CSV table of N, CA and C in Angstrom, one decimal:
chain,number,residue,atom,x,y,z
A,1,UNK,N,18.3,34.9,-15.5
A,1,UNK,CA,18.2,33.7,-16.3
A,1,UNK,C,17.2,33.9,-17.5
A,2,UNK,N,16.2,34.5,-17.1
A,2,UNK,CA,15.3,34.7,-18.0
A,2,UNK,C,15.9,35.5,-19.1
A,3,UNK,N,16.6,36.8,-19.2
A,3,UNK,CA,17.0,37.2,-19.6
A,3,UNK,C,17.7,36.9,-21.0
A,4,UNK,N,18.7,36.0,-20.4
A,4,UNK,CA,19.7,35.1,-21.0
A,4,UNK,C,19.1,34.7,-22.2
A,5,UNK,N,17.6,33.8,-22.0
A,5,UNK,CA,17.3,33.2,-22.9
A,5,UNK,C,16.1,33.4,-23.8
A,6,UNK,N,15.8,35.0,-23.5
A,6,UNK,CA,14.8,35.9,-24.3
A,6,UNK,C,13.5,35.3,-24.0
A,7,UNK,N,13.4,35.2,-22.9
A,7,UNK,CA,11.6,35.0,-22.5
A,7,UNK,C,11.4,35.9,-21.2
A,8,UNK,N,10.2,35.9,-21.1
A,8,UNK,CA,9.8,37.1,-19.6
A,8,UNK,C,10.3,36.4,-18.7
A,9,UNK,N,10.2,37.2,-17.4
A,9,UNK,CA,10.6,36.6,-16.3
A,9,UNK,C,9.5,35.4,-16.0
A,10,UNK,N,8.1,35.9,-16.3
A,10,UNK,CA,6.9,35.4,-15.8
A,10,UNK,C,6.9,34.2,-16.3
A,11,UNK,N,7.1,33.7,-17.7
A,11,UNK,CA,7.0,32.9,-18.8
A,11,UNK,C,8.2,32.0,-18.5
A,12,UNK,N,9.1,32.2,-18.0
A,12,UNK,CA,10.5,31.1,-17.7
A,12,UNK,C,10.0,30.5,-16.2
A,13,UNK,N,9.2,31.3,-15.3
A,13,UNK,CA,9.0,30.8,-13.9
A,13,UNK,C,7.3,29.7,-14.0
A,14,UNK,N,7.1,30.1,-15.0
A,14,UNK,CA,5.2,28.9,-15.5
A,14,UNK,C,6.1,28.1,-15.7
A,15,UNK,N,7.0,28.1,-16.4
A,15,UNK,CA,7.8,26.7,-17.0
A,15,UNK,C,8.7,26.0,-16.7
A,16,UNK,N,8.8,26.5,-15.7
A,16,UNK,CA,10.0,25.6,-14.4
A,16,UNK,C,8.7,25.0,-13.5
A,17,UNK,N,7.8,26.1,-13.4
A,17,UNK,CA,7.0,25.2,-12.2
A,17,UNK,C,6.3,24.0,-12.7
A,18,UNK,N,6.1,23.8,-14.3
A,18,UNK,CA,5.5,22.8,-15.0
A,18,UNK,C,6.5,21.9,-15.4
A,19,UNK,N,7.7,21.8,-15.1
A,19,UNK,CA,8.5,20.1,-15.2
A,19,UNK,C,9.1,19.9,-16.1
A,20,UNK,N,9.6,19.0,-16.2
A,20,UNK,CA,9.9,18.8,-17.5
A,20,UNK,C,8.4,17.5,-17.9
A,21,UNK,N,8.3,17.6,-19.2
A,21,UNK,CA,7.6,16.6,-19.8
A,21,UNK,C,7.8,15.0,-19.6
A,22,UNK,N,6.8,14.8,-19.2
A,22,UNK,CA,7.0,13.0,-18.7
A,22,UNK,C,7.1,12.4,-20.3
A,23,UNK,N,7.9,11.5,-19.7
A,23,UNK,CA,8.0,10.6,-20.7
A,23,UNK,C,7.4,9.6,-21.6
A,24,UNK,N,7.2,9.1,-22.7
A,24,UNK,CA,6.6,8.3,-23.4
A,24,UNK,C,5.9,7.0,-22.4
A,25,UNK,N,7.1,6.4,-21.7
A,25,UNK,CA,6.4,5.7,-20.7
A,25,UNK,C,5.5,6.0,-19.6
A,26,UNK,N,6.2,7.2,-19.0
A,26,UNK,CA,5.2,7.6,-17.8
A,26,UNK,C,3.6,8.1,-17.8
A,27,UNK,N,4.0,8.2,-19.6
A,27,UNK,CA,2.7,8.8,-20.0
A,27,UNK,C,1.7,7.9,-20.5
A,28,UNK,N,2.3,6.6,-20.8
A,28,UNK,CA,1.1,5.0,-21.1
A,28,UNK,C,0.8,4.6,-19.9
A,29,UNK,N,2.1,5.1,-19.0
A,29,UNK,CA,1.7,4.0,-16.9
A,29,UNK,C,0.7,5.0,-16.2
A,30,UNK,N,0.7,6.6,-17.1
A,30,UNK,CA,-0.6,7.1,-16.3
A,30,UNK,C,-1.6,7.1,-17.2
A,31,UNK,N,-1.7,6.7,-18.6
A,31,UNK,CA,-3.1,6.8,-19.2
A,31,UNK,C,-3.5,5.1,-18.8
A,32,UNK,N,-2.8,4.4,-18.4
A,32,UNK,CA,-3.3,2.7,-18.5
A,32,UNK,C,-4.0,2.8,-17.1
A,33,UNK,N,-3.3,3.3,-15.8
A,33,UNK,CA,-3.8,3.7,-14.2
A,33,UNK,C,-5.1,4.2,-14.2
A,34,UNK,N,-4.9,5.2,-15.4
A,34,UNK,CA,-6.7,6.2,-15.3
A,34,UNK,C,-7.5,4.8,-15.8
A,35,UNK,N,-7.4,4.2,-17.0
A,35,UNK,CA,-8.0,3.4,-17.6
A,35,UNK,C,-8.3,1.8,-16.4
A,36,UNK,N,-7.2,1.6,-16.0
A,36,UNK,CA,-7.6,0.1,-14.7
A,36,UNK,C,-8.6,0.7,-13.7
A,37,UNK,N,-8.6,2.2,-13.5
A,37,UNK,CA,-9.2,2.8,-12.3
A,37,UNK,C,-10.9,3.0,-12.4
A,38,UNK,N,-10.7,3.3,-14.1
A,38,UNK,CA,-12.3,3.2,-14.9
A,38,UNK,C,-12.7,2.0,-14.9
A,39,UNK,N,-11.9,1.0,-14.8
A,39,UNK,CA,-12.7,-0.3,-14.8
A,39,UNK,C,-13.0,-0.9,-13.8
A,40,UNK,N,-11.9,-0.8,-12.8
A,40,UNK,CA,-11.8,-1.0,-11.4
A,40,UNK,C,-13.6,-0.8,-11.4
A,41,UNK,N,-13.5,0.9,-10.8
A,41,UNK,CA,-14.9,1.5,-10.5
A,41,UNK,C,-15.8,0.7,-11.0
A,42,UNK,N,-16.0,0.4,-12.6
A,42,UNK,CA,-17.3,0.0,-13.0
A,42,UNK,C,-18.0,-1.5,-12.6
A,43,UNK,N,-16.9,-2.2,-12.2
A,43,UNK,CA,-17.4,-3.5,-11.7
A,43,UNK,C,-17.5,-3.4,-10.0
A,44,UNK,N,-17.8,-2.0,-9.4
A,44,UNK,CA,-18.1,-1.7,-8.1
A,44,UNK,C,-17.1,-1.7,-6.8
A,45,UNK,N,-15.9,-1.9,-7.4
A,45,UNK,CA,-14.8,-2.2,-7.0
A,45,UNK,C,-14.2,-3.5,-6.4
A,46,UNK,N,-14.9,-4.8,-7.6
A,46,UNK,CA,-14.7,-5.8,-7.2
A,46,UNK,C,-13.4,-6.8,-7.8
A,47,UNK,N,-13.5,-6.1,-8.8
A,47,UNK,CA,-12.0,-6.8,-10.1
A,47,UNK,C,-11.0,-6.8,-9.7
A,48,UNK,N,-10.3,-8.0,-9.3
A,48,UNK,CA,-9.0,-8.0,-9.2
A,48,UNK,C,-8.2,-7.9,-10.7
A,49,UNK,N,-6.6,-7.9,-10.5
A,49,UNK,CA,-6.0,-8.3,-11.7
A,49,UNK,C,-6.6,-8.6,-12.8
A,50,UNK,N,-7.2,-9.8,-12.2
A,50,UNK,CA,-7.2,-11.0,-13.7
A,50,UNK,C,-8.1,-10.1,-14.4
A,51,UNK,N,-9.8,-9.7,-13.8
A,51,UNK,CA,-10.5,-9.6,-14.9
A,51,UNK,C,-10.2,-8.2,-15.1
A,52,UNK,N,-9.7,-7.2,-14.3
A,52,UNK,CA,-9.5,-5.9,-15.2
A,52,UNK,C,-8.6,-6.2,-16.4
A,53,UNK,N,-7.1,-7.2,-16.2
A,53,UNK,CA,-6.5,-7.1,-17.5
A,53,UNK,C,-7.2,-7.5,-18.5
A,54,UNK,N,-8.2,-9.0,-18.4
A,54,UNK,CA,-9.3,-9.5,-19.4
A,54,UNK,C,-9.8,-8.3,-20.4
A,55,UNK,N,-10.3,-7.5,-19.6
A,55,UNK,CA,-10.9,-6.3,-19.8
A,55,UNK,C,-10.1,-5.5,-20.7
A,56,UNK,N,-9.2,-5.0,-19.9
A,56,UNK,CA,-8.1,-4.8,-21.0
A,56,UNK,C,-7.5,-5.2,-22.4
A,57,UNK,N,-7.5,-6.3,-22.2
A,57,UNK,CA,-7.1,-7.0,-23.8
A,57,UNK,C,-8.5,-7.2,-24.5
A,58,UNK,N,-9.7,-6.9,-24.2
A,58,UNK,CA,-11.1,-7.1,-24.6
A,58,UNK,C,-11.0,-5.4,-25.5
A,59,UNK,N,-10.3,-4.7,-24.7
A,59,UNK,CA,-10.4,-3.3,-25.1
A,59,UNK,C,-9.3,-3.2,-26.2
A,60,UNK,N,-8.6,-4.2,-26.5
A,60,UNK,CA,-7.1,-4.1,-27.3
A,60,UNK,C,-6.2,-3.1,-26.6
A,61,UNK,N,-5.8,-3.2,-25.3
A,61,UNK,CA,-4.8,-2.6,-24.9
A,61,UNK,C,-3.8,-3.7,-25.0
A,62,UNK,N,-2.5,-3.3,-24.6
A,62,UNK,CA,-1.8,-4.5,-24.6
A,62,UNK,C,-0.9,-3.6,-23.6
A,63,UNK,N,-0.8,-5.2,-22.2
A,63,UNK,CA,-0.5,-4.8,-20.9
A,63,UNK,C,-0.2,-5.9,-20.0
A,64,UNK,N,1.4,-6.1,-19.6
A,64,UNK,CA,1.4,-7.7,-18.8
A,64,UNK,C,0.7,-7.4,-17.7
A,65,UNK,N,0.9,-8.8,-17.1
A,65,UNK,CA,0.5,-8.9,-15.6
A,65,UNK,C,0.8,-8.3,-14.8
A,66,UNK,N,2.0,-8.3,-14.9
A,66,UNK,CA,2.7,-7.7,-13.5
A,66,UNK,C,2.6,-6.1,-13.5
A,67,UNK,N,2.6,-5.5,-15.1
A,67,UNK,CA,2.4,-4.1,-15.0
A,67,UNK,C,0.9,-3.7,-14.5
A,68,UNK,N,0.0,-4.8,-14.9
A,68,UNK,CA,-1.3,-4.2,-14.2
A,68,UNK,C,-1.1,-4.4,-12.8
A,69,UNK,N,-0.2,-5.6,-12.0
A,69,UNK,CA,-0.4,-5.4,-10.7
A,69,UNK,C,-0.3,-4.2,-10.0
A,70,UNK,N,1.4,-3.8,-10.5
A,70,UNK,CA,1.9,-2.8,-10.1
A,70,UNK,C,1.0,-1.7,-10.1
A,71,UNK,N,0.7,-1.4,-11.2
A,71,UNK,CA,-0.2,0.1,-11.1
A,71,UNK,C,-1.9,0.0,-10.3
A,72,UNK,N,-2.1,-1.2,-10.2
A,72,UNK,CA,-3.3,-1.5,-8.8
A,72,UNK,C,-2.6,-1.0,-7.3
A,73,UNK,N,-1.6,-2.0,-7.4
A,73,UNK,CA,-0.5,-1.5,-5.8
A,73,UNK,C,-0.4,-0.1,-5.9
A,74,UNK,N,-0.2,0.7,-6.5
A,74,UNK,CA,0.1,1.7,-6.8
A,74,UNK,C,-0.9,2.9,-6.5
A,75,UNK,N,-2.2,2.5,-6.8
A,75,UNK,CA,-3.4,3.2,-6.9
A,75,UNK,C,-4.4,2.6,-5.6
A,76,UNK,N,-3.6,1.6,-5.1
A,76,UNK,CA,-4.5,1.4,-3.8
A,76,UNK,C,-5.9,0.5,-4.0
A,77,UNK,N,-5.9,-0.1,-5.5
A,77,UNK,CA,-7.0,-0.7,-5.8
A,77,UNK,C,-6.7,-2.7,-5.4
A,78,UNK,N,-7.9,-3.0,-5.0
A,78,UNK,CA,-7.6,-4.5,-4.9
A,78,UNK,C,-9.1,-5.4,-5.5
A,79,UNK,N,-9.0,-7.0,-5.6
A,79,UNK,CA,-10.1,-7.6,-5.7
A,79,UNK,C,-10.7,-7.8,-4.7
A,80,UNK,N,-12.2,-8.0,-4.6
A,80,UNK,CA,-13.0,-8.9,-3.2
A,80,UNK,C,-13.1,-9.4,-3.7
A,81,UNK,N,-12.6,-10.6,-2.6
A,81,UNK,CA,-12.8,-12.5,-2.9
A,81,UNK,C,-14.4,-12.2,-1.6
A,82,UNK,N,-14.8,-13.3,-2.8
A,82,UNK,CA,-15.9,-13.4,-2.3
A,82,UNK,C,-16.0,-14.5,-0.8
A,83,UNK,N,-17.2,-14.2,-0.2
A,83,UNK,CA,-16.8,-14.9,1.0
A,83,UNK,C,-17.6,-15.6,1.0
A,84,UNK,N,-17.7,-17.5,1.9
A,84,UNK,CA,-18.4,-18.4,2.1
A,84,UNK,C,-19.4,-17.7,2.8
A,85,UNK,N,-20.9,-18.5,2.9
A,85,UNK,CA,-21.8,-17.6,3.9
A,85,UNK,C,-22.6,-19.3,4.7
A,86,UNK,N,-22.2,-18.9,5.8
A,86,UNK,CA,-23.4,-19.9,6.6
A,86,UNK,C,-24.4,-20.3,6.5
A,87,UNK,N,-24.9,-21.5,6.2
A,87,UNK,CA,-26.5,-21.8,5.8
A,87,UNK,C,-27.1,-22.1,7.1
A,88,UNK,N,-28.2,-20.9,7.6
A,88,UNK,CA,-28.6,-20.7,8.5
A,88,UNK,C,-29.6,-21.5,8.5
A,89,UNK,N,-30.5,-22.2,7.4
A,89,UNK,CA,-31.5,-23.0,7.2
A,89,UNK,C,-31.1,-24.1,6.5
A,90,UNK,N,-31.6,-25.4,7.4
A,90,UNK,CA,-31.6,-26.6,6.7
A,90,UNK,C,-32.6,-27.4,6.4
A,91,UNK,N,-33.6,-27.3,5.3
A,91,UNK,CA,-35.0,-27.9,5.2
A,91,UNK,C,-34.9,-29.1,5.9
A,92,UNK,N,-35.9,-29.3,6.0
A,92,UNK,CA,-36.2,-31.5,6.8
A,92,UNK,C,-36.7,-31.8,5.3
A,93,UNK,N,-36.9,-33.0,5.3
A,93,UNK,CA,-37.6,-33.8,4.2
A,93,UNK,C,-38.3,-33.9,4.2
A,94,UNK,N,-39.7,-34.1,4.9
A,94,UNK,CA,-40.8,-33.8,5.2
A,94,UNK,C,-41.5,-32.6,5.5
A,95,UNK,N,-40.5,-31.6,5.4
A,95,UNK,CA,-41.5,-29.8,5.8
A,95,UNK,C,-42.4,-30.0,4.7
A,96,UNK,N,-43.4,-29.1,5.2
A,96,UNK,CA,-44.5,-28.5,4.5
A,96,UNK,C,-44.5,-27.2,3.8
A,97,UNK,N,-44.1,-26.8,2.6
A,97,UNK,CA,-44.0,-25.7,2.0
A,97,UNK,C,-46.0,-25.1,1.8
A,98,UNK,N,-45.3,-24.0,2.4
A,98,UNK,CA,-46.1,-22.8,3.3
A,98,UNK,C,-47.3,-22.2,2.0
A,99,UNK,N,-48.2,-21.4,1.7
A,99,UNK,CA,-48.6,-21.5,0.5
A,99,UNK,C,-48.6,-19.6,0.4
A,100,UNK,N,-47.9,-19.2,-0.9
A,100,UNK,CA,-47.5,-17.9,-0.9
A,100,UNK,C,-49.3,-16.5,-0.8
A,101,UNK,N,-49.4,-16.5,0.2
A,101,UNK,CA,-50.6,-15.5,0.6
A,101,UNK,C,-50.7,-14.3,-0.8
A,102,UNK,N,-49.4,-13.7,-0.3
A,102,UNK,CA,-49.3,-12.6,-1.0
A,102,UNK,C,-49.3,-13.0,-2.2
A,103,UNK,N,-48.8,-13.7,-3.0
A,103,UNK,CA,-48.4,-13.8,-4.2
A,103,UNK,C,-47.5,-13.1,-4.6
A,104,UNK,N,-46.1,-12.7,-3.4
A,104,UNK,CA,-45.1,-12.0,-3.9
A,104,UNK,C,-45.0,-10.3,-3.9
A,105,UNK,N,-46.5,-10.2,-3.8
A,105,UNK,CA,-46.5,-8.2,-3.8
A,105,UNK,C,-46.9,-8.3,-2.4
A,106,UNK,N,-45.9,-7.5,-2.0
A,106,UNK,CA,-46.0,-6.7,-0.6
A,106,UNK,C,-46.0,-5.1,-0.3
A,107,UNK,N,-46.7,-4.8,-1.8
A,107,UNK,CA,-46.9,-3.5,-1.6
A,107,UNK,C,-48.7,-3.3,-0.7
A,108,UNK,N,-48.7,-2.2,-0.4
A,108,UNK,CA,-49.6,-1.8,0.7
A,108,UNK,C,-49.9,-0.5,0.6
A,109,UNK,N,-51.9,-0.1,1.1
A,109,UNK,CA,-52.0,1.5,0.6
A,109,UNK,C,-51.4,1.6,1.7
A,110,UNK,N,-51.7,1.8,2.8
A,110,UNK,CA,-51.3,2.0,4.5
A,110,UNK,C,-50.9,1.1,5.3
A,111,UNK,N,-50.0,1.3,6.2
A,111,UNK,CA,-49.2,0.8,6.8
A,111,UNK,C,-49.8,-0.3,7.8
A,112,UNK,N,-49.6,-1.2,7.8
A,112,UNK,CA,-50.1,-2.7,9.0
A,112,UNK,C,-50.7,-3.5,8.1
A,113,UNK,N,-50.7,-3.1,6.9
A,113,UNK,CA,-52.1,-4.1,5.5
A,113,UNK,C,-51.0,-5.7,5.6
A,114,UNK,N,-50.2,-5.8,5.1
A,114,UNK,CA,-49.6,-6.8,4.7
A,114,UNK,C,-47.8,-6.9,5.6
A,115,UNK,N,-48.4,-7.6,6.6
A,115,UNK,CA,-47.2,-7.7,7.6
A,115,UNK,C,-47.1,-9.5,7.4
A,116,UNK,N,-45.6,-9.3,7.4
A,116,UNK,CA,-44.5,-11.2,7.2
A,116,UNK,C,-43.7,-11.1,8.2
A,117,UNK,N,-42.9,-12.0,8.2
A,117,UNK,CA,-42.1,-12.3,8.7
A,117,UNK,C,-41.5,-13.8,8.8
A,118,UNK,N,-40.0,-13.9,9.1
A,118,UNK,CA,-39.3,-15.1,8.9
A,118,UNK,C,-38.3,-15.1,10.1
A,119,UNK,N,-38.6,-16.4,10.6
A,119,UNK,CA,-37.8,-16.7,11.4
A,119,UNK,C,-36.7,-18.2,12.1
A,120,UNK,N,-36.9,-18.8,10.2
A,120,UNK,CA,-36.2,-19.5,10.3
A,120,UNK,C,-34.8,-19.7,10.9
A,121,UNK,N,-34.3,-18.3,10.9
A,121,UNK,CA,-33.0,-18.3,11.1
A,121,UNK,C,-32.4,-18.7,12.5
A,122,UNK,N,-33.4,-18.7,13.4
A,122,UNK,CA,-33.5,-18.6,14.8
A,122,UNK,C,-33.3,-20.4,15.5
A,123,UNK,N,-32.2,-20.1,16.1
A,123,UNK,CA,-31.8,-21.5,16.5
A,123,UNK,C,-32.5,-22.2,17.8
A,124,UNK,N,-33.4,-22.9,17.5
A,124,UNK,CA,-34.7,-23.8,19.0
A,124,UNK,C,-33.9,-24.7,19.7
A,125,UNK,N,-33.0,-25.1,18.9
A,125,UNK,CA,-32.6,-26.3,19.7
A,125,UNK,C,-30.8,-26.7,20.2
């Protein structure tokens, strides 16, 4: 085959193993993937949809919804919804706010100098 078409053997077999050339689209749905995946990352992997595409049109891409969904589905990325958290402390109206010793620094030359602790969280009753 090589023959046929005046290239080495070696040079016809690099070029079958490399593909044919993706397409104009396939080549925006993987440069837009790398790009939601850089943004994904930078907000710690918390961005869903909404604010990566924000992001995106912030960046002047231009990109529907549904194509950013797909290419998240695709890449295995998702948002964390944030979760409610239990209020383990409920002041009285009357407590007595405590008066701050340290003044907030708890640094120490050696160890036992400035020992706290909190134990409000602990249920008496």
């Amino acid at each position: 085959m090589a023959g046929l078409l005046g290239v080495s053997r070696a040079g016809y077999y690099a070029w079958a193993r490399r593909g044919p050339a993706p397409s104009p689209r396939a080549a925006r749905r993987q440069a837009l993937a790398e790009q939601i995946a850089q943004i994904h990352e930078a907000s710690n992997q918390t961005s869903g949809f909404r604010r990566v595409l924000a992001e995106l049109r912030r960046c002047g891409v231009a990109a529907s919804e549904g194509l950013v969904r797909a290419l998240m589905r695709d890449l295995g990325i998702f948002g964390v919804q944030p979760r409610s958290r239990k209020r383990t402390t409920i002041p009285a109206e009357d407590e007595i706010t405590r008066p701050d010793l340290l003044r907030r620094d708890f640094t120490a030359d050696a160890p036992g100098q400035r020992l706290v602790g909190d134990i409000t969280y602990l249920r008496t009753s």
